[in-house]
């Protein structure tokens, strides 16, 4: 068994306890957040865990921001900020899978790879999912986690999947939590008419801008994380233009994901969707 990642466990426990104490997480939400948080932060590529922490802190702050005014605009808003286990899992599942698969494929000494080969693979063998199938163990100095040429682009794909997830989820959160505070009445896309703030399906400039900004923040977070922990991403061979290109790509992808998050938020709340 590999050395147990105690620091990720400690951070996960602290964040879960913080959410429980601030009443942004229910007991089941806190337990789920602790388990999911540990697994994502235990990935050898720390950019996964840093992205999770940034998403959690900003999302939690946005949920509490302007809560008095939100309570007058949206019925049941206070309950919406109290996330249970299923809500926590839905806001982290895709990133959890990406971080887990990345750890199994590129870090055979990780706790993910150990658990998979010891407990999962003997009874449920996915075949293609095996530790280090490409012969490229993660080395921060030798190769960048988002290089195209690494292992048929699988490392890059999984990192971008996690980025897309966090950008979309933060965009959805900010669109909901900040858009409702817009001083100008939102527009209902189905009718193009002005509706009162808090109306399901309403789309405001503030909410849409906040969602895109959330994606930008996640893209910038991932870019800075990679440049700091993964020296190969900022190697002299890449040059200034390469670093700028990497950062711009991640920010643009994040912004797009954040905007998609606002559209998902609109669709899930639209009167025509039958969901609230």
Short mmCIF file of C-alpha atoms in Angstrom, two decimals:
data_model
loop_
_atom_site.label_atom_id
_atom_site.label_comp_id
_atom_site.label_asym_id
_atom_site.label_seq_id
_atom_site.Cartn_x
_atom_site.Cartn_y
_atom_site.Cartn_z
CA UNK A 1 0.00 0.00 0.00
CA UNK A 2 1.36 3.48 -0.88
CA UNK A 3 1.97 6.09 1.80
CA UNK A 4 -1.34 7.50 2.93
CA UNK A 5 -1.89 11.15 1.86
CA UNK A 6 -2.56 12.69 5.28
CA UNK A 7 -2.43 16.34 4.17
CA UNK A 8 -5.26 15.95 1.59
CA UNK A 9 -7.28 14.10 4.25
CA UNK A 10 -6.73 16.88 6.77
CA UNK A 11 -7.76 19.58 4.30
CA UNK A 12 -10.84 17.59 3.27
CA UNK A 13 -11.90 17.19 6.92
CA UNK A 14 -11.40 20.92 7.58
CA UNK A 15 -13.42 21.97 4.52
CA UNK A 16 -16.23 19.56 5.36
CA UNK A 17 -16.33 20.79 8.96
CA UNK A 18 -16.28 24.41 7.73
CA UNK A 19 -19.26 23.75 5.45
CA UNK A 20 -21.16 22.02 8.24
CA UNK A 21 -20.46 24.81 10.71
CA UNK A 22 -21.46 27.52 8.23
CA UNK A 23 -24.61 25.54 7.37
CA UNK A 24 -23.73 25.38 3.68
CA UNK A 25 -23.53 21.57 4.00
CA UNK A 26 -25.88 19.11 5.65
CA UNK A 27 -24.37 16.22 7.65
CA UNK A 28 -24.62 13.94 4.61
CA UNK A 29 -23.19 16.73 2.46
CA UNK A 30 -20.24 17.15 4.81
CA UNK A 31 -19.43 13.43 4.79
CA UNK A 32 -19.69 13.27 1.00
CA UNK A 33 -17.59 16.40 0.63
CA UNK A 34 -14.91 14.91 2.88
CA UNK A 35 -14.69 11.67 0.87
CA UNK A 36 -14.85 13.32 -2.55
CA UNK A 37 -12.52 16.11 -1.50
CA UNK A 38 -9.95 13.66 -0.20
CA UNK A 39 -9.98 11.58 -3.39
CA UNK A 40 -9.60 14.62 -5.65
CA UNK A 41 -6.94 16.30 -3.52
CA UNK A 42 -5.04 13.01 -3.13
CA UNK A 43 -4.38 12.96 -6.89
CA UNK A 44 -0.64 13.46 -7.52
CA UNK A 45 -1.49 16.31 -9.89
CA UNK A 46 -2.35 18.93 -7.27
CA UNK A 47 -4.11 21.15 -9.82
CA UNK A 48 -7.19 18.93 -9.38
CA UNK A 49 -7.36 19.59 -5.65
CA UNK A 50 -6.57 23.29 -5.90
CA UNK A 51 -9.35 23.73 -8.45
CA UNK A 52 -11.77 21.96 -6.09
CA UNK A 53 -10.82 24.20 -3.16
CA UNK A 54 -11.22 27.39 -5.21
CA UNK A 55 -14.58 26.22 -6.56
CA UNK A 56 -15.84 25.30 -3.09
CA UNK A 57 -14.76 28.55 -1.41
CA UNK A 58 -16.10 30.86 -4.13
CA UNK A 59 -19.32 28.88 -4.52
CA UNK A 60 -19.96 28.86 -0.78
CA UNK A 61 -19.31 32.59 -0.51
CA UNK A 62 -21.62 33.33 -3.44
CA UNK A 63 -24.37 31.23 -1.86
CA UNK A 64 -24.25 33.34 1.31
CA UNK A 65 -23.75 36.69 -0.48
CA UNK A 66 -26.84 38.91 -0.28
CA UNK A 67 -28.86 36.16 1.41
CA UNK A 68 -31.30 38.61 3.02
CA UNK A 69 -32.32 40.05 -0.34
CA UNK A 70 -32.40 36.62 -1.95
CA UNK A 71 -34.82 35.43 0.74
CA UNK A 72 -37.29 38.11 -0.34
CA UNK A 73 -36.96 37.20 -4.02
CA UNK A 74 -36.80 33.40 -4.03
CA UNK A 75 -39.02 31.19 -1.92
CA UNK A 76 -36.96 28.54 -0.15
CA UNK A 77 -33.67 30.17 -0.99
CA UNK A 78 -32.16 29.55 2.45
CA UNK A 79 -32.73 25.83 2.05
CA UNK A 80 -30.99 25.94 -1.34
CA UNK A 81 -27.69 26.84 0.29
CA UNK A 82 -27.86 23.77 2.56
CA UNK A 83 -26.39 21.14 0.23
CA UNK A 84 -26.91 17.45 0.93
CA UNK A 85 -24.78 14.51 -0.14
CA UNK A 86 -26.40 14.06 -3.55
CA UNK A 87 -25.96 17.74 -4.38
CA UNK A 88 -22.30 17.64 -3.36
CA UNK A 89 -21.74 14.52 -5.48
CA UNK A 90 -23.47 16.03 -8.52
CA UNK A 91 -21.21 19.09 -8.21
CA UNK A 92 -18.07 16.98 -8.14
CA UNK A 93 -18.68 13.61 -9.80
CA UNK A 94 -17.18 14.32 -13.24
CA UNK A 95 -14.07 15.92 -11.73
CA UNK A 96 -13.79 13.01 -9.29
CA UNK A 97 -13.82 10.50 -12.15
CA UNK A 98 -11.28 12.55 -14.13
CA UNK A 99 -8.91 12.86 -11.16
CA UNK A 100 -9.27 9.16 -10.30
CA UNK A 101 -8.68 7.95 -13.85
CA UNK A 102 -5.72 10.31 -14.24
CA UNK A 103 -4.18 8.97 -11.02
CA UNK A 104 -4.64 5.34 -12.08
CA UNK A 105 -3.22 5.91 -15.56
CA UNK A 106 -0.26 8.12 -14.71
CA UNK A 107 0.53 7.55 -11.01
CA UNK A 108 0.71 3.81 -10.24
CA UNK A 109 1.90 4.61 -6.69
CA UNK A 110 -1.21 6.66 -5.91
CA UNK A 111 -3.87 5.54 -3.46
CA UNK A 112 -6.35 5.49 -6.37
CA UNK A 113 -4.26 2.98 -8.35
CA UNK A 114 -3.68 0.86 -5.25
CA UNK A 115 -7.39 0.71 -4.39
CA UNK A 116 -8.37 -0.04 -8.01
CA UNK A 117 -5.86 -2.87 -8.51
CA UNK A 118 -6.46 -4.35 -5.05
CA UNK A 119 -10.24 -4.19 -4.68
CA UNK A 120 -11.89 -3.25 -7.98
CA UNK A 121 -9.95 -4.84 -10.83
CA UNK A 122 -10.14 -8.46 -9.57
CA UNK A 123 -13.94 -8.41 -9.85
CA UNK A 124 -14.56 -5.58 -12.32
CA UNK A 125 -11.78 -5.30 -14.90
CA UNK A 126 -12.28 -2.44 -17.36
CA UNK A 127 -9.44 -3.77 -19.49
CA UNK A 128 -8.09 -0.47 -20.79
CA UNK A 129 -8.00 1.07 -17.30
CA UNK A 130 -4.77 -0.14 -15.78
CA UNK A 131 -1.92 1.62 -13.96
CA UNK A 132 0.65 3.17 -16.29
CA UNK A 133 -0.57 1.58 -19.56
CA UNK A 134 1.38 4.11 -21.66
CA UNK A 135 4.68 3.76 -19.82
CA UNK A 136 4.58 7.43 -18.84
CA UNK A 137 4.62 7.85 -15.06
CA UNK A 138 3.89 11.43 -14.09
CA UNK A 139 7.02 13.50 -13.73
CA UNK A 140 6.48 17.24 -13.18
CA UNK A 141 9.93 17.99 -14.56
CA UNK A 142 9.83 15.80 -17.65
CA UNK A 143 6.39 16.43 -19.12
CA UNK A 144 3.48 18.81 -18.76
CA UNK A 145 0.11 17.36 -17.78
CA UNK A 146 -1.62 19.14 -20.67
CA UNK A 147 0.89 18.30 -23.42
CA UNK A 148 -0.73 16.93 -26.57
CA UNK A 149 1.90 14.24 -27.16
CA UNK A 150 1.62 12.55 -23.76
CA UNK A 151 -0.07 9.16 -23.85
CA UNK A 152 -2.32 9.76 -26.84
CA UNK A 153 -3.53 13.04 -25.30
CA UNK A 154 -5.24 11.25 -22.39
CA UNK A 155 -3.60 13.32 -19.66
CA UNK A 156 -4.67 16.56 -21.33
CA UNK A 157 -8.20 15.28 -21.92
CA UNK A 158 -8.74 14.32 -18.30
CA UNK A 159 -7.36 17.64 -17.02
CA UNK A 160 -9.63 19.56 -19.39
CA UNK A 161 -12.61 17.42 -18.35
CA UNK A 162 -12.02 18.47 -14.74
CA UNK A 163 -11.64 22.10 -15.79
CA UNK A 164 -14.85 21.98 -17.82
CA UNK A 165 -16.68 20.46 -14.86
CA UNK A 166 -15.55 23.03 -12.31
CA UNK A 167 -16.05 25.94 -14.75
CA UNK A 168 -19.58 24.77 -15.61
CA UNK A 169 -20.54 24.18 -11.98
CA UNK A 170 -19.12 27.50 -10.75
CA UNK A 171 -20.76 29.28 -13.68
CA UNK A 172 -24.08 27.68 -12.77
CA UNK A 173 -23.65 28.63 -9.11
CA UNK A 174 -22.71 32.26 -9.79
CA UNK A 175 -25.48 32.65 -12.37
CA UNK A 176 -28.01 31.51 -9.77
CA UNK A 177 -26.61 33.22 -6.69
CA UNK A 178 -25.53 36.57 -8.18
CA UNK A 179 -27.87 36.86 -11.14
CA UNK A 180 -30.88 37.11 -8.84
CA UNK A 181 -29.35 40.25 -7.30
CA UNK A 182 -29.39 42.11 -10.62
CA UNK A 183 -31.01 45.55 -10.29
CA UNK A 184 -32.38 45.34 -13.81
CA UNK A 185 -35.21 42.84 -14.41
CA UNK A 186 -34.04 39.67 -16.19
CA UNK A 187 -35.35 38.57 -19.57
CA UNK A 188 -37.28 35.35 -19.96
CA UNK A 189 -35.74 33.79 -23.07
CA UNK A 190 -38.88 31.87 -23.97
CA UNK A 191 -40.89 35.11 -24.34
CA UNK A 192 -38.17 37.82 -24.43
CA UNK A 193 -40.17 39.73 -21.84
CA UNK A 194 -38.93 41.36 -18.64
CA UNK A 195 -39.77 39.35 -15.52
CA UNK A 196 -39.23 40.00 -11.79
CA UNK A 197 -35.86 38.97 -10.28
CA UNK A 198 -35.93 35.40 -9.06
CA UNK A 199 -38.27 34.19 -11.81
CA UNK A 200 -37.40 30.68 -12.97
CA UNK A 201 -35.78 30.83 -16.40
CA UNK A 202 -34.86 34.51 -16.15
CA UNK A 203 -31.56 35.52 -17.77
CA UNK A 204 -29.75 38.67 -16.67
CA UNK A 205 -26.59 40.38 -17.83
CA UNK A 206 -25.19 40.18 -14.29
CA UNK A 207 -25.86 36.45 -14.00
CA UNK A 208 -24.46 35.63 -17.44
CA UNK A 209 -21.37 37.78 -16.85
CA UNK A 210 -20.84 36.21 -13.44
CA UNK A 211 -21.03 32.72 -14.92
CA UNK A 212 -18.42 33.53 -17.57
CA UNK A 213 -16.23 35.16 -14.91
CA UNK A 214 -16.51 32.02 -12.80
CA UNK A 215 -15.20 30.00 -15.72
CA UNK A 216 -12.34 32.45 -16.21
CA UNK A 217 -11.41 32.11 -12.53
CA UNK A 218 -11.32 28.31 -12.82
CA UNK A 219 -9.24 28.46 -16.00
CA UNK A 220 -6.79 30.90 -14.42
CA UNK A 221 -6.64 28.76 -11.26
CA UNK A 222 -5.73 25.66 -13.23
CA UNK A 223 -3.19 27.53 -15.34
CA UNK A 224 -1.40 29.00 -12.32
CA UNK A 225 -1.50 25.64 -10.51
CA UNK A 226 0.13 23.86 -13.44
CA UNK A 227 2.77 26.54 -13.93
CA UNK A 228 3.73 26.39 -10.25
CA UNK A 229 3.67 22.63 -9.61
CA UNK A 230 4.53 21.31 -13.07
CA UNK A 231 7.84 22.90 -14.15
CA UNK A 232 7.64 21.24 -17.56
CA UNK A 233 4.65 23.47 -18.37
CA UNK A 234 6.84 26.54 -17.83
CA UNK A 235 10.11 25.15 -19.18
CA UNK A 236 12.45 27.36 -21.22
CA UNK A 237 11.61 25.18 -24.23
CA UNK A 238 8.00 26.33 -24.02
CA UNK A 239 9.07 29.97 -23.98
CA UNK A 240 6.99 32.97 -23.00
CA UNK A 241 4.65 32.46 -25.95
CA UNK A 242 4.05 28.85 -24.90
CA UNK A 243 3.18 29.87 -21.34
CA UNK A 244 0.86 32.62 -22.58
CA UNK A 245 -0.76 30.20 -25.01
CA UNK A 246 -1.31 27.60 -22.28
CA UNK A 247 -2.82 30.19 -19.93
CA UNK A 248 -5.02 31.67 -22.66
CA UNK A 249 -6.30 28.22 -23.67
CA UNK A 250 -7.25 27.29 -20.12
CA UNK A 251 -8.92 30.65 -19.44
CA UNK A 252 -10.86 30.54 -22.73
CA UNK A 253 -11.97 26.97 -22.11
CA UNK A 254 -12.96 27.88 -18.56
CA UNK A 255 -14.94 30.91 -19.73
CA UNK A 256 -16.80 28.76 -22.24
CA UNK A 257 -17.54 26.19 -19.55
CA UNK A 258 -18.81 28.93 -17.23
CA UNK A 259 -21.11 30.25 -19.94
CA UNK A 260 -22.43 26.74 -20.58
CA UNK A 261 -23.08 26.55 -16.85
CA UNK A 262 -25.34 29.59 -17.06
CA UNK A 263 -27.26 28.00 -19.95
CA UNK A 264 -27.65 24.79 -17.94
CA UNK A 265 -28.91 26.89 -15.04
CA UNK A 266 -31.41 28.61 -17.33
CA UNK A 267 -32.64 25.33 -18.83
CA UNK A 268 -33.01 23.62 -15.44
CA UNK A 269 -35.10 26.52 -14.15
CA UNK A 270 -37.07 27.27 -17.30
CA UNK A 271 -40.85 26.97 -16.95
CA UNK A 272 -40.86 24.94 -20.19
CA UNK A 273 -38.46 22.34 -18.83
CA UNK A 274 -40.88 21.18 -16.16
CA UNK A 275 -38.11 21.33 -13.57
CA UNK A 276 -37.36 23.81 -10.79
#
